[in-house]
């Protein structure tokens, strides 16, 4: 099973999907998951995370996940797996100060 924090996050995402599907009168399936992910106004990396989490949930529930797997591949190919921002590298001076030397 998943860690408590992971489970909490995935439950919240699932609840958002269910509410979105009901609002749009759609059945719960992998295709609906894809539509939901693409309807979010988020970055490709966030969409990739959502698609992976929904795919894992649907897989555990015994649902078909082919559409979400294809979406994950497409998002990875479009750069969704590449972080949009990275931390600034530490300078040698900062490292020396941090190390106490």
N, CA and C atoms as an extended XYZ file, in Angstrom:
303
Properties=species:S:1:pos:R:3:atomname:S:1:resname:S:1:resid:I:1 pbc="F F F"
N         0.846       -1.185        0.000 N   UNK     1
C         0.000        0.000        0.000 CA  UNK     1
C         0.884        1.237        0.000 C   UNK     1
N         0.257        2.378       -0.104 N   UNK     2
C         0.991        3.642       -0.173 CA  UNK     2
C         1.191        4.241        1.216 C   UNK     2
N         2.196        5.101        1.316 N   UNK     3
C         2.424        5.837        2.557 CA  UNK     3
C         1.234        6.770        2.794 C   UNK     3
N         1.053        7.173        4.050 N   UNK     4
C        -0.108        7.988        4.410 CA  UNK     4
C        -0.200        9.278        3.587 C   UNK     4
N         0.922        9.982        3.413 N   UNK     5
C         0.916       11.226        2.640 CA  UNK     5
C         0.549       10.996        1.186 C   UNK     5
N         1.079        9.914        0.611 N   UNK     6
C         0.765        9.568       -0.780 CA  UNK     6
C        -0.710        9.245       -0.918 C   UNK     6
N        -1.222        8.459        0.001 N   UNK     7
C        -2.639        8.081       -0.026 CA  UNK     7
C        -3.533        9.305        0.094 C   UNK     7
N        -3.205       10.216        0.983 N   UNK     8
C        -3.998       11.440        1.162 CA  UNK     8
C        -4.023       12.265       -0.117 C   UNK     8
N        -2.861       12.424       -0.751 N   UNK     9
C        -2.783       13.210       -1.989 CA  UNK     9
C        -3.572       12.547       -3.106 C   UNK     9
N        -3.461       11.240       -3.213 N   UNK    10
C        -4.175       10.528       -4.281 CA  UNK    10
C        -5.681       10.507       -4.042 C   UNK    10
N        -6.093       10.439       -2.789 N   UNK    11
C        -7.529       10.508       -2.485 CA  UNK    11
C        -8.094       11.865       -2.895 C   UNK    11
N        -7.347       12.922       -2.628 N   UNK    12
C        -7.798       14.266       -3.001 CA  UNK    12
C        -7.898       14.401       -4.520 C   UNK    12
N        -6.914       13.859       -5.246 N   UNK    13
C        -6.945       13.902       -6.701 CA  UNK    13
C        -8.120       13.097       -7.233 C   UNK    13
N        -8.370       11.927       -6.655 N   UNK    14
C        -9.487       11.082       -7.078 CA  UNK    14
C       -10.815       11.802       -6.845 C   UNK    14
N       -10.929       12.456       -5.700 N   UNK    15
C       -12.161       13.186       -5.393 CA  UNK    15
C       -12.389       14.296       -6.421 C   UNK    15
N       -11.325       15.016       -6.789 N   UNK    16
C       -11.446       16.062       -7.807 CA  UNK    16
C       -11.893       15.470       -9.134 C   UNK    16
N       -11.331       14.308       -9.501 N   UNK    17
C       -11.716       13.650      -10.748 CA  UNK    17
C       -13.186       13.255      -10.724 C   UNK    17
N       -13.632       12.647       -9.649 N   UNK    18
C       -15.029       12.209       -9.534 CA  UNK    18
C       -15.973       13.404       -9.648 C   UNK    18
N       -15.667       14.475       -8.935 N   UNK    19
C       -16.518       15.672       -8.994 CA  UNK    19
C       -16.529       16.263      -10.398 C   UNK    19
N       -15.365       16.302      -11.060 N   UNK    20
C       -15.271       16.845      -12.410 CA  UNK    20
C       -16.069       15.983      -13.386 C   UNK    20
N       -15.958       14.654      -13.240 N   UNK    21
C       -16.688       13.732      -14.117 CA  UNK    21
C       -18.197       13.885      -13.927 C   UNK    21
N       -18.641       14.021      -12.686 N   UNK    22
C       -20.069       14.202      -12.427 CA  UNK    22
C       -20.566       15.522      -12.993 C   UNK    22
N       -19.799       16.586      -12.824 N   UNK    23
C       -20.167       17.903      -13.345 CA  UNK    23
C       -20.311       17.872      -14.863 C   UNK    23
N       -19.439       17.098      -15.527 N   UNK    24
C       -19.441       17.032      -16.986 CA  UNK    24
C       -20.201       15.824      -17.525 C   UNK    24
N       -20.910       15.118      -16.637 N   UNK    25
C       -21.733       13.971      -17.002 CA  UNK    25
C       -20.941       12.928      -17.804 C   UNK    25
N       -19.794       12.539      -17.248 N   UNK    26
C       -18.934       11.555      -17.896 CA  UNK    26
C       -18.798       10.321      -17.012 C   UNK    26
N       -18.641        9.166      -17.650 N   UNK    27
C       -18.426        7.937      -16.882 CA  UNK    27
C       -16.982        7.881      -16.405 C   UNK    27
N       -16.769        7.157      -15.332 N   UNK    28
C       -15.415        7.023      -14.785 CA  UNK    28
C       -14.651        5.985      -15.587 C   UNK    28
N       -13.666        6.456      -16.338 N   UNK    29
C       -12.800        5.565      -17.108 CA  UNK    29
C       -11.489        6.296      -17.382 C   UNK    29
N       -10.580        5.595      -18.022 N   UNK    30
C        -9.268        6.147      -18.325 CA  UNK    30
C        -9.374        7.373      -19.233 C   UNK    30
N       -10.287        7.336      -20.188 N   UNK    31
C       -10.469        8.484      -21.087 CA  UNK    31
C       -10.907        9.724      -20.315 C   UNK    31
N       -11.788        9.539      -19.354 N   UNK    32
C       -12.222       10.662      -18.522 CA  UNK    32
C       -11.051       11.201      -17.717 C   UNK    32
N       -10.208       10.293      -17.226 N   UNK    33
C        -9.007       10.720      -16.516 CA  UNK    33
C        -8.116       11.588      -17.389 C   UNK    33
N        -7.962       11.204      -18.659 N   UNK    34
C        -7.157       11.994      -19.600 CA  UNK    34
C        -7.761       13.378      -19.811 C   UNK    34
N        -9.067       13.418      -20.016 N   UNK    35
C        -9.740       14.709      -20.221 CA  UNK    35
C        -9.577       15.602      -18.996 C   UNK    35
N        -9.726       15.016      -17.816 N   UNK    36
C        -9.573       15.770      -16.575 CA  UNK    36
C        -8.161       16.341      -16.451 C   UNK    36
N        -7.165       15.495      -16.703 N   UNK    37
C        -5.771       15.934      -16.580 CA  UNK    37
C        -5.497       17.090      -17.533 C   UNK    37
N        -5.949       16.970      -18.767 N   UNK    38
C        -5.686       18.013      -19.752 CA  UNK    38
C        -6.512       19.274      -19.488 C   UNK    38
N        -7.612       19.153      -18.765 N   UNK    39
C        -8.448       20.317      -18.442 CA  UNK    39
C        -7.868       21.141      -17.299 C   UNK    39
N        -6.935       20.546      -16.545 N   UNK    40
C        -6.328       21.308      -15.453 CA  UNK    40
C        -5.433       22.383      -16.045 C   UNK    40
N        -5.443       23.524      -15.425 N   UNK    41
C        -4.605       24.628      -15.891 CA  UNK    41
C        -3.265       24.566      -15.149 C   UNK    41
N        -2.495       23.523      -15.479 N   UNK    42
C        -1.222       23.289      -14.815 CA  UNK    42
C        -0.139       23.037      -15.856 C   UNK    42
N         1.089       22.951      -15.400 N   UNK    43
C         2.227       22.684      -16.286 CA  UNK    43
C         2.199       21.225      -16.751 C   UNK    43
N         2.972       20.942      -17.790 N   UNK    44
C         3.057       19.564      -18.272 CA  UNK    44
C         3.595       18.625      -17.199 C   UNK    44
N         4.514       19.111      -16.376 N   UNK    45
C         5.059       18.246      -15.323 CA  UNK    45
C         3.990       17.904      -14.284 C   UNK    45
N         3.139       18.862      -13.949 N   UNK    46
C         2.042       18.586      -13.008 CA  UNK    46
C         1.032       17.639      -13.651 C   UNK    46
N         0.743       17.854      -14.928 N   UNK    47
C        -0.183       16.961      -15.637 CA  UNK    47
C         0.363       15.536      -15.677 C   UNK    47
N         1.665       15.409      -15.893 N   UNK    48
C         2.281       14.082      -15.908 CA  UNK    48
C         2.122       13.414      -14.543 C   UNK    48
N         2.333       14.161      -13.488 N   UNK    49
C         2.166       13.623      -12.136 CA  UNK    49
C         0.724       13.184      -11.905 C   UNK    49
N        -0.237       14.027      -12.291 N   UNK    50
C        -1.656       13.672      -12.148 CA  UNK    50
C        -1.972       12.399      -12.925 C   UNK    50
N        -1.504       12.328      -14.164 N   UNK    51
C        -1.799       11.161      -15.006 CA  UNK    51
C        -1.203        9.893      -14.403 C   UNK    51
N         0.017        9.985      -13.886 N   UNK    52
C         0.650        8.809      -13.270 CA  UNK    52
C        -0.121        8.371      -12.021 C   UNK    52
N        -0.529        9.342      -11.212 N   UNK    53
C        -1.264        8.997       -9.988 CA  UNK    53
C        -2.630        8.399      -10.311 C   UNK    53
N        -3.335        8.985      -11.263 N   UNK    54
C        -4.647        8.438      -11.631 CA  UNK    54
C        -4.504        7.053      -12.247 C   UNK    54
N        -3.460        6.856      -13.035 N   UNK    55
C        -3.224        5.541      -13.625 CA  UNK    55
C        -2.986        4.497      -12.533 C   UNK    55
N        -2.203        4.858      -11.529 N   UNK    56
C        -1.944        3.935      -10.417 CA  UNK    56
C        -3.226        3.610       -9.656 C   UNK    56
N        -4.045        4.635       -9.420 N   UNK    57
C        -5.310        4.407       -8.712 CA  UNK    57
C        -6.246        3.511       -9.518 C   UNK    57
N        -6.404        3.827      -10.796 N   UNK    58
C        -7.311        3.042      -11.635 CA  UNK    58
C        -6.817        1.610      -11.786 C   UNK    58
N        -5.508        1.437      -11.867 N   UNK    59
C        -4.940        0.097      -11.951 CA  UNK    59
C        -5.272       -0.704      -10.699 C   UNK    59
N        -5.135       -0.077       -9.529 N   UNK    60
C        -5.471       -0.749       -8.262 CA  UNK    60
C        -6.956       -1.098       -8.175 C   UNK    60
N        -7.777       -0.277       -8.842 N   UNK    61
C        -9.225       -0.517       -8.828 CA  UNK    61
C        -9.650       -1.485       -9.928 C   UNK    61
N        -8.695       -1.979      -10.685 N   UNK    62
C        -8.994       -2.947      -11.741 CA  UNK    62
C        -9.551       -2.314      -13.005 C   UNK    62
N        -9.327       -1.019      -13.160 N   UNK    63
C        -9.826       -0.317      -14.340 CA  UNK    63
C        -8.744       -0.300      -15.423 C   UNK    63
N        -9.169       -0.140      -16.654 N   UNK    64
C        -8.258       -0.047      -17.797 CA  UNK    64
C        -7.512        1.277      -17.722 C   UNK    64
N        -6.222        1.262      -18.030 N   UNK    65
C        -5.416        2.482      -17.914 CA  UNK    65
C        -4.643        2.817      -19.188 C   UNK    65
N        -4.984        2.191      -20.312 N   UNK    66
C        -4.229        2.398      -21.552 CA  UNK    66
C        -4.180        3.864      -21.975 C   UNK    66
N        -5.309        4.556      -21.904 N   UNK    67
C        -5.342        5.967      -22.322 CA  UNK    67
C        -4.427        6.819      -21.452 C   UNK    67
N        -4.450        6.588      -20.144 N   UNK    68
C        -3.586        7.359      -19.246 CA  UNK    68
C        -2.112        7.027      -19.487 C   UNK    68
N        -1.812        5.776      -19.790 N   UNK    69
C        -0.427        5.402      -20.093 CA  UNK    69
C         0.059        6.115      -21.351 C   UNK    69
N        -0.816        6.194      -22.353 N   UNK    70
C        -0.465        6.898      -23.584 CA  UNK    70
C        -0.268        8.385      -23.308 C   UNK    70
N        -1.138        8.962      -22.484 N   UNK    71
C        -1.001       10.365      -22.120 CA  UNK    71
C         0.317       10.604      -21.385 C   UNK    71
N         0.684        9.716      -20.488 N   UNK    72
C         1.963        9.846      -19.766 CA  UNK    72
C         3.129        9.859      -20.754 C   UNK    72
N         3.089        8.965      -21.733 N   UNK    73
C         4.154        8.921      -22.739 CA  UNK    73
C         4.218       10.223      -23.525 C   UNK    73
N         3.063       10.744      -23.901 N   UNK    74
C         3.016       11.993      -24.657 CA  UNK    74
C         3.536       13.163      -23.827 C   UNK    74
N         3.166       13.212      -22.560 N   UNK    75
C         3.633       14.294      -21.691 CA  UNK    75
C         5.136       14.199      -21.442 C   UNK    75
N         5.653       12.983      -21.304 N   UNK    76
C         7.099       12.817      -21.154 CA  UNK    76
C         7.818       13.312      -22.410 C   UNK    76
N         7.273       12.963      -23.589 N   UNK    77
C         7.888       13.363      -24.857 CA  UNK    77
C         7.853       14.872      -25.058 C   UNK    77
N         6.848       15.531      -24.482 N   UNK    78
C         6.740       16.983      -24.635 CA  UNK    78
C         7.531       17.737      -23.568 C   UNK    78
N         8.258       17.005      -22.744 N   UNK    79
C         9.099       17.644      -21.743 CA  UNK    79
C         8.486       17.699      -20.363 C   UNK    79
N         7.402       17.005      -20.143 N   UNK    80
C         6.747       17.028      -18.835 CA  UNK    80
C         7.574       16.445      -17.713 C   UNK    80
N         8.556       15.616      -18.066 N   UNK    81
C         9.394       14.999      -17.033 CA  UNK    81
C        10.602       15.871      -16.683 C   UNK    81
N        10.760       16.982      -17.410 N   UNK    82
C        11.887       17.879      -17.169 CA  UNK    82
C        11.428       19.007      -16.260 C   UNK    82
N        12.061       19.202      -15.112 N   UNK    83
C        11.638       20.280      -14.215 CA  UNK    83
C        11.755       21.637      -14.904 C   UNK    83
N        10.794       22.516      -14.653 N   UNK    84
C        10.823       23.837      -15.277 CA  UNK    84
C        11.785       24.768      -14.558 C   UNK    84
N        12.023       24.517      -13.292 N   UNK    85
C        12.962       25.332      -12.531 CA  UNK    85
C        13.818       24.416      -11.677 C   UNK    85
N        15.062       24.785      -11.562 N   UNK    86
C        15.953       24.035      -10.693 CA  UNK    86
C        16.567       24.995       -9.685 C   UNK    86
N        17.016       24.434       -8.593 N   UNK    87
C        17.641       25.246       -7.556 CA  UNK    87
C        18.933       25.860       -8.088 C   UNK    87
N        19.241       27.032       -7.606 N   UNK    88
C        20.485       27.701       -7.969 CA  UNK    88
C        21.636       26.898       -7.370 C   UNK    88
N        22.678       26.637       -8.164 N   UNK    89
C        23.811       25.888       -7.612 CA  UNK    89
C        24.478       26.676       -6.489 C   UNK    89
N        24.950       25.965       -5.506 N   UNK    90
C        25.633       26.608       -4.392 CA  UNK    90
C        27.039       27.016       -4.847 C   UNK    90
N        27.471       28.168       -4.414 N   UNK    91
C        28.836       28.617       -4.759 CA  UNK    91
C        29.829       27.944       -3.813 C   UNK    91
N        31.082       27.946       -4.231 N   UNK    92
C        32.122       27.343       -3.386 CA  UNK    92
C        32.209       28.081       -2.052 C   UNK    92
N        32.070       29.410       -2.085 N   UNK    93
C        32.129       30.210       -0.856 CA  UNK    93
C        30.997       29.813        0.096 C   UNK    93
N        29.775       29.674       -0.440 N   UNK    94
C        28.624       29.264        0.394 CA  UNK    94
C        28.832       27.871        0.971 C   UNK    94
N        29.372       26.974        0.154 N   UNK    95
C        29.628       25.616        0.612 CA  UNK    95
C        30.642       25.613        1.747 C   UNK    95
N        31.693       26.411        1.596 N   UNK    96
C        32.730       26.490        2.636 CA  UNK    96
C        32.158       27.071        3.924 C   UNK    96
N        31.289       28.094        3.814 N   UNK    97
C        30.655       28.679        4.992 CA  UNK    97
C        29.743       27.645        5.668 C   UNK    97
N        28.988       26.937        4.862 N   UNK    98
C        28.070       25.922        5.386 CA  UNK    98
C        28.854       24.818        6.101 C   UNK    98
N        29.979       24.435        5.527 N   UNK    99
C        30.794       23.358        6.090 CA  UNK    99
C        31.590       23.819        7.313 C   UNK    99
N        31.635       25.149        7.517 N   UNK   100
C        32.335       25.670        8.676 CA  UNK   100
C        33.846       25.705        8.518 C   UNK   100
N        34.302       25.782        7.273 N   UNK   101
C        35.752       25.843        7.052 CA  UNK   101
C        36.171       27.180        6.511 C   UNK   101
